[in-house]
Amino acid sequence: MASIHQSFGFGTPSANRSLQEFPGSPGYQSSQSFYSQTPPGVAPYQHSLISPTDAQSSSTISHLPLARDSIDVAGRTIDKCILSDSSSAKLIDQLKITKEGCPTHSGLSPSDYPQAAQSCRMLLKQCGTMKRVPLPQELVEQFAHVETISSMGLLPQIGRAWLTIDSNIYLWNYRDGSDLAFYDGLSEAILSAGIAKPKPNVFQPQIEYLLVLATTVEIVLLGVTFSGDEIHVIPDPLFALPTDGAFILTIEASDSGRIFLGAKDGCLYEVTYTSDSGWFSRRCKKINHSRSAISFLLPSFINAAFYEDEPIVQIVIDESRRLLYTRSDKGTLVLFDLGENGSSVSRVAYMTLQNIADAAHNIVSTIDKTCFRPLAGISLIESSESPELNLVAFSTSGVRMYFTCLPFNAIIGAPLTSPVQRYSGLTLTHIRLPPGFSVSSTSQKPSNVRASYYCKGTSILSSPHADDTDSIWVASSDMFPFSQTLTEGFSVEQLDGRVCDIVLDGVRNSIVGGLKMEPPAVVVQHSRPPANFVILTSQGCHIFPKLRPVEVLRQILVESGGADSEIVRTFFTILKEEQGAAVALILACSQHAQDPQISDWATKAFLLYGGEIKTTPTNVVPTFPHSSLSGSDSPLTGSGRPSFGTPLHGPPLGFSTLGTPVQSFQPPLISTPQPGQTIDNLAPISPIESFFSGKHNGIYIYLGRIIRPIWIRELISEKKIGNSLLVESSVSVDEIGFIISKLTDLQSFIERNSLITSASLPDNFNISRRNITDVPAQRRHYMDVKQAEKQSLQALDHLVKHSAEVLGLWRVICDHQLHLLKDNLPGDILSQMKMMSFRDLILGGQEVCSSLINSLINRYLADSASTDSISSRLRDVCPSLYRSDDAICSKVNELLLNARNESSRANKEQLLKEALELCKQIPTRVQLSNVCQHLSALQCFSGIVDLCLAVADKRDPQKRGLYYYQSNEPADDKAGRDSYLARIDAYRQITTYLGLLMYGIPASPQGPPTTSQTVADAQSQVENMLKLVLRSDDELCHVAVYSWLIERGLIDKLLQIRSPFLEKYLLREKDCHPEVPLKMDLLWKFYENQRNFAAASKVLAQLADTHNAQLSLNQRIEYLSRAIVCAKSGSMNVGPMSAQGDLLHELEEKMDVARLQAQILESVMQLPSHIPQVRDAISRLNSEFFNVTTLYEDFAEPFGLSECQLAIMQCAGHQDPPLIMSIWSQIFDKEIAKVGNAESSTKMAVLGAALKRLARQYASSEQYFPLEHVIKTLELYAVKFQYQEPLWLPNTLLSAGIPLLRIYKAYVKVHSARDNVWKAEGAPHHLVTVIDRITKIFAENPNSLPAPERRSMYGTLLVELPVLLSHLYGFADPQAKLLAVSLKQTQEQLLRSSLH
């Protein structure tokens, strides 16, 4: 497969290490957006009213999830760019010094000092335009008055040059020759001068510096003050002390104010001073650090005899390492250790000139030893440039000698902590020969070097040019920043006098992001002005800027009159396309008014020479077209040898097209085919390696360099003030502002040149695309890579915009004092911020940004200040983080808070009205609960309803939620469900405050507080809210309120509602929840209230028939009864013959069966409950209605429920006399069984009670009350139990309402059957005895019966008595005779009565 790579610049192999130095990945994601919910513990009334949105909403283009991902991808690419810039070869590596090896040398290879052809010499020029500032005319005149001595020097700390003429000293501004000042208060000739910072708490604060002057007899400290740009030297010395015969030749002071003096006697002195003197100490004294204490007790001539003088002519102080070096006029170097805190002095080591020359000659034996001596000067190598190398010495031949104070075998190892071990001596580690020593070199060599200077990779040497003038040699590696060897360009400039001093002019503090190692100049040149060097000569000052790549490009563009030149092309060749593109972007993005033409030229150079996408088979190693780096035609060499002996660049970082890291690789040095050579004729065709264009990589590199200073820097720092910690930004507002301006310029450049819409060169630049072949597959692959590059640039564009906005927000926060805003931040957010870097804030700090904005707005609201100004500023600074909706929300907050403080009712209502109208403009962003909380506190409950309805409508403009509801909430309609829930969430606020008003408590523990108002007022507010809801056409809002009323048990209030949606709601609830009786209860009650009795009866009937275990049988019967009542009420309106009449008839029949079922249930419930069949039967009988057949077969018969069986047969109209008589027998048998062995009277009483109960129910129906069978059965029981009350049964029947005549006829009928059972029981005349008693009852009181019944009774008795007498006459037993006599008497009595 084809591989696609991004080549980013000039990283060393160490550039491929992991990104551990970039802590934190975008991991602070949350689901909250710009204004979060109230955190636990926060008071319920918070200022933020914006609702939380999803996590995407905090990104620069929050509505596009892909943009959030692209920012992360671009951020990871920036990590790699910054790491690549930080991984440039260290000086010790460039010098090829290894732990195991020997000291090394360089300068003999042609690639060490590349030479340029005449047409391209500007590319290696090191000095910018030289500014000559002549000596002030007054000083020129003073030279004629020199009597003994005159010397000159520079004081860069205060921007002044100095000149001594005998005992007078003159100071002037060396930048423009102005502000000439002098001091003539000394009587002896001044030997040397220096400047020092005063020690704290010793002098008055207006004294900013100390001018230290040394004469032949004394050392004087003068106070220096400034008034604007004017210098003032206080004439009265602050301190003066004798020299004791020491001639001070050089003065140097440390940053802490320590003053060191180098004397002619070879000693290092220090001037110390304090604010007070003691018994044994003076306020100011001179200390000798070179000789022992005993030497101070000996006369100077004795000391001179023991010590050979080597005058100290130069002192150099290493502030970062707390070291001090001295150089004598004989070339001896001495190392002093100033201690860990810089307050002591101890001599560590020294090295004589002979030792130095011998060591140098051993390293480079081919060079004459005289080239290494004498020494012209020494300079520091700052720890930020090289932690291992400490000092560089220059010989008068221009040879540089690099020293270390570390043990040689510890140079590459881990740093040692002990100063004694670390600073054990001076070791020469490398010899760097000046230009001209190479065999092929055609340049001259510096000679007789008078002065030298070294600073951050730039070396300056001065050597005689003519009798009274010098030349300076300036060498620097700035044009070769990522070379693996020390490759330097150099140039020579002529001066108009002898060099007296060389210094680096003051450079403003730059942003280095807390990195320990100073990056190459190409990395930071966009944020720093060029270094200005000042050279003092006998004729004045020469000031020139050190040219870096960006200044070189500017100059060659100006000299070439545009980008279309070979020298501009060569510039990109030297730096490589992506680095050249990054440099060109500095000029192209410039917005300075004086740079429009240069900006256009740089843009064209970026597009012309920034490179294109490269697709190359992996087995082909093409070469550069028209290479300017090799061959005889190279503009950078005058010979046929290659200009560079080693590759300039390490392996680039590997990237896929979308930013996913892939395996790093070593690409070919050149990935562009030669002219005339296409990939078509390269065989065989292999998998393709693809590279993004240099323009793409260059713009990523430039963005990384812009934000590099703060990228991994901690977000906040804590400073202790008293007993409290002050939280502040770790980066100043000015630094943030500078980075924002650069990001804005880059964004404008991207937009101007359509880099996002077109990932290749614009059409107006006709550049041959040599990388595109005619092979279709490769052409398609090229287009794929092109599209990938476009996507990568889009990601970069998102990151640029987002970074500018996040940093803009941070600047606003800093302007409002972060330590004041932190109190409004949630604790977890502040904890996050303490651990965050700016990288984390940009890539994953959406939650933090939200909280910061929230805190800022709340600060304004808490101060009752208008949010218009801060909202406008936030909209200008970070429109994607603080959108127009957010500004409206802030205004809503302000209006609501103002309304709370407004006493005028009219004004308050106006403020509330404005707030509600604004809320309706952004309904989806409003944090509804908080807004409603404020409205509740302001008693604006109608506003709650109005706002909630508007929010619900905006959340679901297409009414998907209503469709979802009306479709019975289908499970597969996720969009509908979400819309439905969104609406319900809005309506919940309405019901919450209805509950608050009605009950005085919130709907939930986290709800709003109770509002203080009377019950009448609250009720009025409730009615008003309900009217507003019912007046709306939002059906789902109605539904929400209906449901809430039901949940609260407010059924009566619900049924009072007159709304077209209520019936639909109740019908749906009945259908969707048939198992919930309450829903159907509400429906029939609704119909009843509406006087729709027919519908009510149907619902009640349906409810009664519902198969539901929650309904008992009694409840079903009650529903059925109500249904009958409603049906009767309905039939009164429509007539009995209508369908309603049929329904009534059906319901009544069902009621009969229901009563039977109730009877069965009652009987079953009397059975033992431990029987499973009993429990099951009870459950079934309660769960639904059954027909008579089921009741008989499943319940009455299996459980032996005789009475129920009889009732079922009667209800069903089933006539089966034998079965009926059998049932009656079973009934009486069960009654007897209930009493067991009780007395006969008890048994008969039980039978009588059962008979009376059943007779009243069945006596009217002869089919189901077989009286003859009942009489026979019960009289047999009486005989069996020897019960001697003949009339107990007739009396029982009479009490049950059975007529006497019917009873009499039944007895006669039973007797006429002549059943032998009576004889078998021993009572053959039992029935006759009962009949005789019945007859006597009538005979004694015939008027007890109505006349018609009485006449029938007379007729029956007169007919039946003769038959009975005839029967008795057939028996001879006494009982029969007695019965016959009794019957005869009764007969006669009846005859007599009938005659009357």
PDB file of C-alpha atoms in Angstrom, residues 221-436:
ATOM      1  CA  LEU A 221      31.159  54.185  43.950  1.00  0.00           C
ATOM      2  CA  LEU A 222      28.860  56.843  42.518  1.00  0.00           C
ATOM      3  CA  GLY A 223      25.099  56.778  42.440  1.00  0.00           C
ATOM      4  CA  VAL A 224      23.362  56.853  39.059  1.00  0.00           C
ATOM      5  CA  THR A 225      19.771  57.916  38.555  1.00  0.00           C
ATOM      6  CA  PHE A 226      17.605  58.441  35.518  1.00  0.00           C
ATOM      7  CA  SER A 227      15.099  61.114  34.717  1.00  0.00           C
ATOM      8  CA  GLY A 228      13.298  59.758  31.703  1.00  0.00           C
ATOM      9  CA  ASP A 229      16.107  58.976  29.261  1.00  0.00           C
ATOM     10  CA  GLU A 230      18.574  61.352  30.922  1.00  0.00           C
ATOM     11  CA  ILE A 231      21.311  59.999  33.140  1.00  0.00           C
ATOM     12  CA  HIS A 232      22.415  61.751  36.308  1.00  0.00           C
ATOM     13  CA  VAL A 233      25.549  60.941  38.285  1.00  0.00           C
ATOM     14  CA  ILE A 234      25.371  61.956  41.919  1.00  0.00           C
ATOM     15  CA  PRO A 235      28.563  63.973  42.513  1.00  0.00           C
ATOM     16  CA  ASP A 236      29.135  62.883  46.099  1.00  0.00           C
ATOM     17  CA  PRO A 237      30.600  59.378  46.246  1.00  0.00           C
ATOM     18  CA  LEU A 238      28.547  56.810  48.079  1.00  0.00           C
ATOM     19  CA  PHE A 239      31.670  54.889  49.048  1.00  0.00           C
ATOM     20  CA  ALA A 240      35.395  55.407  48.471  1.00  0.00           C
ATOM     21  CA  LEU A 241      38.195  53.092  49.533  1.00  0.00           C
ATOM     22  CA  PRO A 242      41.924  52.957  48.770  1.00  0.00           C
ATOM     23  CA  THR A 243      43.423  50.626  46.218  1.00  0.00           C
ATOM     24  CA  ASP A 244      46.381  49.776  48.435  1.00  0.00           C
ATOM     25  CA  GLY A 245      48.661  49.963  45.460  1.00  0.00           C
ATOM     26  CA  ALA A 246      46.576  47.711  43.212  1.00  0.00           C
ATOM     27  CA  PHE A 247      46.042  49.028  39.698  1.00  0.00           C
ATOM     28  CA  ILE A 248      42.497  48.043  38.690  1.00  0.00           C
ATOM     29  CA  LEU A 249      42.341  47.177  34.989  1.00  0.00           C
ATOM     30  CA  THR A 250      38.830  45.777  34.622  1.00  0.00           C
ATOM     31  CA  ILE A 251      35.575  45.956  36.552  1.00  0.00           C
ATOM     32  CA  GLU A 252      32.649  43.544  36.273  1.00  0.00           C
ATOM     33  CA  ALA A 253      29.520  43.195  38.391  1.00  0.00           C
ATOM     34  CA  SER A 254      27.077  40.326  38.851  1.00  0.00           C
ATOM     35  CA  ASP A 255      23.329  40.627  38.573  1.00  0.00           C
ATOM     36  CA  SER A 256      23.100  40.399  42.348  1.00  0.00           C
ATOM     37  CA  GLY A 257      25.276  43.509  42.748  1.00  0.00           C
ATOM     38  CA  ARG A 258      28.627  41.934  43.618  1.00  0.00           C
ATOM     39  CA  ILE A 259      31.506  44.045  42.235  1.00  0.00           C
ATOM     40  CA  PHE A 260      34.667  42.253  41.065  1.00  0.00           C
ATOM     41  CA  LEU A 261      37.900  43.965  40.105  1.00  0.00           C
ATOM     42  CA  GLY A 262      40.774  42.634  38.025  1.00  0.00           C
ATOM     43  CA  ALA A 263      44.098  44.152  38.978  1.00  0.00           C
ATOM     44  CA  LYS A 264      47.492  44.506  37.410  1.00  0.00           C
ATOM     45  CA  ASP A 265      48.970  42.364  40.177  1.00  0.00           C
ATOM     46  CA  GLY A 266      46.944  39.392  38.850  1.00  0.00           C
ATOM     47  CA  CYS A 267      44.552  39.365  41.782  1.00  0.00           C
ATOM     48  CA  LEU A 268      40.781  39.204  41.743  1.00  0.00           C
ATOM     49  CA  TYR A 269      39.306  41.711  44.175  1.00  0.00           C
ATOM     50  CA  GLU A 270      35.780  42.298  45.327  1.00  0.00           C
ATOM     51  CA  VAL A 271      34.270  45.460  46.734  1.00  0.00           C
ATOM     52  CA  THR A 272      31.681  44.733  49.410  1.00  0.00           C
ATOM     53  CA  TYR A 273      29.512  47.218  51.207  1.00  0.00           C
ATOM     54  CA  THR A 274      26.709  47.236  53.745  1.00  0.00           C
ATOM     55  CA  SER A 275      24.293  49.777  55.094  1.00  0.00           C
ATOM     56  CA  ASP A 276      25.787  49.790  58.605  1.00  0.00           C
ATOM     57  CA  SER A 277      29.253  49.370  60.048  1.00  0.00           C
ATOM     58  CA  GLY A 278      30.154  47.229  63.066  1.00  0.00           C
ATOM     59  CA  TRP A 279      32.868  47.043  65.688  1.00  0.00           C
ATOM     60  CA  PHE A 280      35.126  44.869  63.589  1.00  0.00           C
ATOM     61  CA  SER A 281      33.934  45.651  60.079  1.00  0.00           C
ATOM     62  CA  ARG A 282      33.659  48.604  57.757  1.00  0.00           C
ATOM     63  CA  ARG A 283      30.736  49.607  55.626  1.00  0.00           C
ATOM     64  CA  CYS A 284      32.811  49.213  52.452  1.00  0.00           C
ATOM     65  CA  LYS A 285      35.940  47.154  51.957  1.00  0.00           C
ATOM     66  CA  LYS A 286      38.039  45.424  49.314  1.00  0.00           C
ATOM     67  CA  ILE A 287      38.671  41.669  49.462  1.00  0.00           C
ATOM     68  CA  ASN A 288      41.403  39.797  47.606  1.00  0.00           C
ATOM     69  CA  HIS A 289      40.158  36.397  46.381  1.00  0.00           C
ATOM     70  CA  SER A 290      43.400  35.369  44.697  1.00  0.00           C
ATOM     71  CA  ARG A 291      45.889  35.273  47.586  1.00  0.00           C
ATOM     72  CA  SER A 292      45.878  33.894  51.106  1.00  0.00           C
ATOM     73  CA  ALA A 293      45.074  35.937  54.176  1.00  0.00           C
ATOM     74  CA  ILE A 294      48.712  36.103  55.264  1.00  0.00           C
ATOM     75  CA  SER A 295      49.632  38.074  52.146  1.00  0.00           C
ATOM     76  CA  PHE A 296      47.663  41.008  53.505  1.00  0.00           C
ATOM     77  CA  LEU A 297      50.063  41.217  56.428  1.00  0.00           C
ATOM     78  CA  LEU A 298      53.159  41.463  54.212  1.00  0.00           C
ATOM     79  CA  PRO A 299      54.405  44.597  52.446  1.00  0.00           C
ATOM     80  CA  SER A 300      53.678  44.804  48.766  1.00  0.00           C
ATOM     81  CA  PHE A 301      57.364  44.498  47.766  1.00  0.00           C
ATOM     82  CA  ILE A 302      57.507  41.150  49.603  1.00  0.00           C
ATOM     83  CA  ASN A 303      54.400  39.936  47.823  1.00  0.00           C
ATOM     84  CA  ALA A 304      55.937  40.983  44.539  1.00  0.00           C
ATOM     85  CA  ALA A 305      58.920  38.810  45.287  1.00  0.00           C
ATOM     86  CA  PHE A 306      56.788  35.709  45.802  1.00  0.00           C
ATOM     87  CA  TYR A 307      54.162  36.236  43.096  1.00  0.00           C
ATOM     88  CA  GLU A 308      54.688  36.866  39.424  1.00  0.00           C
ATOM     89  CA  ASP A 309      52.230  39.469  38.148  1.00  0.00           C
ATOM     90  CA  GLU A 310      49.824  38.458  35.391  1.00  0.00           C
ATOM     91  CA  PRO A 311      47.499  41.428  35.054  1.00  0.00           C
ATOM     92  CA  ILE A 312      43.832  40.441  34.807  1.00  0.00           C
ATOM     93  CA  VAL A 313      42.454  42.094  31.714  1.00  0.00           C
ATOM     94  CA  GLN A 314      39.035  40.413  31.478  1.00  0.00           C
ATOM     95  CA  ILE A 315      36.443  39.117  33.913  1.00  0.00           C
ATOM     96  CA  VAL A 316      33.442  37.090  32.777  1.00  0.00           C
ATOM     97  CA  ILE A 317      30.605  36.074  35.141  1.00  0.00           C
ATOM     98  CA  ASP A 318      28.338  33.127  34.440  1.00  0.00           C
ATOM     99  CA  GLU A 319      25.125  34.025  36.284  1.00  0.00           C
ATOM    100  CA  SER A 320      23.279  30.772  35.570  1.00  0.00           C
ATOM    101  CA  ARG A 321      26.068  28.517  36.846  1.00  0.00           C
ATOM    102  CA  ARG A 322      27.435  30.860  39.529  1.00  0.00           C
ATOM    103  CA  LEU A 323      30.931  30.814  37.990  1.00  0.00           C
ATOM    104  CA  LEU A 324      33.501  33.509  37.309  1.00  0.00           C
ATOM    105  CA  TYR A 325      36.381  33.428  34.844  1.00  0.00           C
ATOM    106  CA  THR A 326      39.400  35.691  34.565  1.00  0.00           C
ATOM    107  CA  ARG A 327      41.857  36.111  31.706  1.00  0.00           C
ATOM    108  CA  SER A 328      45.261  37.561  32.222  1.00  0.00           C
ATOM    109  CA  ASP A 329      47.231  39.464  29.655  1.00  0.00           C
ATOM    110  CA  LYS A 330      49.464  36.395  29.345  1.00  0.00           C
ATOM    111  CA  GLY A 331      46.511  34.165  28.517  1.00  0.00           C
ATOM    112  CA  THR A 332      46.044  32.351  31.809  1.00  0.00           C
ATOM    113  CA  LEU A 333      42.448  31.392  32.508  1.00  0.00           C
ATOM    114  CA  VAL A 334      41.271  31.027  36.090  1.00  0.00           C
ATOM    115  CA  LEU A 335      37.946  29.520  37.198  1.00  0.00           C
ATOM    116  CA  PHE A 336      36.243  30.680  40.397  1.00  0.00           C
ATOM    117  CA  ASP A 337      33.120  29.133  41.941  1.00  0.00           C
ATOM    118  CA  LEU A 338      30.724  31.701  43.413  1.00  0.00           C
ATOM    119  CA  GLY A 339      28.857  29.073  45.401  1.00  0.00           C
ATOM    120  CA  GLU A 340      25.394  27.615  45.087  1.00  0.00           C
ATOM    121  CA  ASN A 341      23.717  30.887  46.060  1.00  0.00           C
ATOM    122  CA  GLY A 342      26.310  33.129  44.454  1.00  0.00           C
ATOM    123  CA  SER A 343      27.519  34.623  47.735  1.00  0.00           C
ATOM    124  CA  SER A 344      30.980  33.093  48.077  1.00  0.00           C
ATOM    125  CA  VAL A 345      34.175  32.858  46.042  1.00  0.00           C
ATOM    126  CA  SER A 346      36.539  29.932  45.732  1.00  0.00           C
ATOM    127  CA  ARG A 347      39.273  29.357  43.211  1.00  0.00           C
ATOM    128  CA  VAL A 348      38.710  26.049  41.400  1.00  0.00           C
ATOM    129  CA  ALA A 349      41.221  25.728  38.573  1.00  0.00           C
ATOM    130  CA  TYR A 350      43.433  27.592  36.160  1.00  0.00           C
ATOM    131  CA  MET A 351      44.993  26.910  32.782  1.00  0.00           C
ATOM    132  CA  THR A 352      48.010  28.705  31.392  1.00  0.00           C
ATOM    133  CA  LEU A 353      48.308  29.785  27.825  1.00  0.00           C
ATOM    134  CA  GLN A 354      51.025  27.189  27.261  1.00  0.00           C
ATOM    135  CA  ASN A 355      48.740  24.456  28.516  1.00  0.00           C
ATOM    136  CA  ILE A 356      45.998  25.706  26.262  1.00  0.00           C
ATOM    137  CA  ALA A 357      48.199  25.847  23.208  1.00  0.00           C
ATOM    138  CA  ASP A 358      49.602  22.378  23.871  1.00  0.00           C
ATOM    139  CA  ALA A 359      46.147  20.884  24.330  1.00  0.00           C
ATOM    140  CA  ALA A 360      44.898  22.602  21.179  1.00  0.00           C
ATOM    141  CA  HIS A 361      47.871  21.395  19.165  1.00  0.00           C
ATOM    142  CA  ASN A 362      47.243  17.841  20.351  1.00  0.00           C
ATOM    143  CA  ILE A 363      43.702  18.105  19.035  1.00  0.00           C
ATOM    144  CA  VAL A 364      44.669  19.636  15.667  1.00  0.00           C
ATOM    145  CA  SER A 365      48.259  18.681  15.098  1.00  0.00           C
ATOM    146  CA  THR A 366      48.193  19.901  11.484  1.00  0.00           C
ATOM    147  CA  ILE A 367      47.741  23.489  12.583  1.00  0.00           C
ATOM    148  CA  ASP A 368      50.688  25.498  13.800  1.00  0.00           C
ATOM    149  CA  LYS A 369      50.697  26.037  17.529  1.00  0.00           C
ATOM    150  CA  THR A 370      51.044  29.784  17.081  1.00  0.00           C
ATOM    151  CA  CYS A 371      47.453  29.872  15.832  1.00  0.00           C
ATOM    152  CA  PHE A 372      46.301  29.104  19.354  1.00  0.00           C
ATOM    153  CA  ARG A 373      48.044  31.956  21.123  1.00  0.00           C
ATOM    154  CA  PRO A 374      47.903  34.547  22.384  1.00  0.00           C
ATOM    155  CA  LEU A 375      44.259  34.876  23.461  1.00  0.00           C
ATOM    156  CA  ALA A 376      42.171  37.777  22.220  1.00  0.00           C
ATOM    157  CA  GLY A 377      39.261  37.248  24.585  1.00  0.00           C
ATOM    158  CA  ILE A 378      36.881  34.870  26.330  1.00  0.00           C
ATOM    159  CA  SER A 379      33.102  34.655  26.331  1.00  0.00           C
ATOM    160  CA  LEU A 380      30.470  32.656  28.122  1.00  0.00           C
ATOM    161  CA  ILE A 381      28.461  29.841  26.626  1.00  0.00           C
ATOM    162  CA  GLU A 382      25.170  30.241  28.412  1.00  0.00           C
ATOM    163  CA  SER A 383      23.542  27.191  29.957  1.00  0.00           C
ATOM    164  CA  SER A 384      20.481  27.726  27.752  1.00  0.00           C
ATOM    165  CA  GLU A 385      22.714  27.194  24.728  1.00  0.00           C
ATOM    166  CA  SER A 386      24.735  24.286  26.082  1.00  0.00           C
ATOM    167  CA  PRO A 387      24.534  22.809  29.586  1.00  0.00           C
ATOM    168  CA  GLU A 388      27.817  20.975  29.021  1.00  0.00           C
ATOM    169  CA  LEU A 389      30.106  23.614  27.490  1.00  0.00           C
ATOM    170  CA  ASN A 390      30.928  26.655  29.579  1.00  0.00           C
ATOM    171  CA  LEU A 391      33.462  28.922  27.956  1.00  0.00           C
ATOM    172  CA  VAL A 392      34.832  29.832  24.562  1.00  0.00           C
ATOM    173  CA  ALA A 393      38.236  31.488  24.121  1.00  0.00           C
ATOM    174  CA  PHE A 394      39.414  33.259  20.979  1.00  0.00           C
ATOM    175  CA  SER A 395      43.000  33.340  19.857  1.00  0.00           C
ATOM    176  CA  THR A 396      44.420  36.222  17.902  1.00  0.00           C
ATOM    177  CA  SER A 397      44.206  33.936  14.836  1.00  0.00           C
ATOM    178  CA  GLY A 398      40.463  33.679  15.245  1.00  0.00           C
ATOM    179  CA  VAL A 399      40.522  30.105  16.542  1.00  0.00           C
ATOM    180  CA  ARG A 400      37.686  29.298  18.927  1.00  0.00           C
ATOM    181  CA  MET A 401      38.471  26.980  21.822  1.00  0.00           C
ATOM    182  CA  TYR A 402      35.536  25.465  23.708  1.00  0.00           C
ATOM    183  CA  PHE A 403      36.021  24.602  27.377  1.00  0.00           C
ATOM    184  CA  THR A 404      34.008  22.704  29.917  1.00  0.00           C
ATOM    185  CA  CYS A 405      34.244  22.852  33.682  1.00  0.00           C
ATOM    186  CA  LEU A 406      32.831  19.358  34.034  1.00  0.00           C
ATOM    187  CA  PRO A 407      34.889  16.190  34.155  1.00  0.00           C
ATOM    188  CA  PHE A 408      35.367  15.148  30.559  1.00  0.00           C
ATOM    189  CA  ASN A 409      33.673  11.790  31.054  1.00  0.00           C
ATOM    190  CA  ALA A 410      30.651  13.502  32.628  1.00  0.00           C
ATOM    191  CA  ILE A 411      29.896  15.839  29.746  1.00  0.00           C
ATOM    192  CA  ILE A 412      27.365  13.533  28.142  1.00  0.00           C
ATOM    193  CA  GLY A 413      26.174  11.896  31.366  1.00  0.00           C
ATOM    194  CA  ALA A 414      23.582  13.082  33.845  1.00  0.00           C
ATOM    195  CA  PRO A 415      24.303  16.427  35.536  1.00  0.00           C
ATOM    196  CA  LEU A 416      26.137  16.154  38.832  1.00  0.00           C
ATOM    197  CA  THR A 417      24.786  17.858  41.910  1.00  0.00           C
ATOM    198  CA  SER A 418      27.976  18.533  43.830  1.00  0.00           C
ATOM    199  CA  PRO A 419      29.691  21.798  42.809  1.00  0.00           C
ATOM    200  CA  VAL A 420      33.095  20.353  43.731  1.00  0.00           C
ATOM    201  CA  GLN A 421      32.536  17.489  41.358  1.00  0.00           C
ATOM    202  CA  ARG A 422      30.900  19.529  38.670  1.00  0.00           C
ATOM    203  CA  TYR A 423      33.373  22.362  38.520  1.00  0.00           C
ATOM    204  CA  SER A 424      36.551  20.401  38.893  1.00  0.00           C
ATOM    205  CA  GLY A 425      38.633  22.210  36.314  1.00  0.00           C
ATOM    206  CA  LEU A 426      38.964  23.636  32.828  1.00  0.00           C
ATOM    207  CA  THR A 427      39.070  21.139  29.985  1.00  0.00           C
ATOM    208  CA  LEU A 428      39.541  21.997  26.336  1.00  0.00           C
ATOM    209  CA  THR A 429      36.990  19.935  24.407  1.00  0.00           C
ATOM    210  CA  HIS A 430      36.827  21.372  20.890  1.00  0.00           C
ATOM    211  CA  ILE A 431      38.795  23.509  18.472  1.00  0.00           C
ATOM    212  CA  ARG A 432      36.880  25.506  15.901  1.00  0.00           C
ATOM    213  CA  LEU A 433      39.066  26.930  13.198  1.00  0.00           C
ATOM    214  CA  PRO A 434      37.952  30.165  11.565  1.00  0.00           C
ATOM    215  CA  PRO A 435      37.105  30.497   7.862  1.00  0.00           C
ATOM    216  CA  GLY A 436      40.021  30.122   5.510  1.00  0.00           C
TER     217      GLY A 436
END
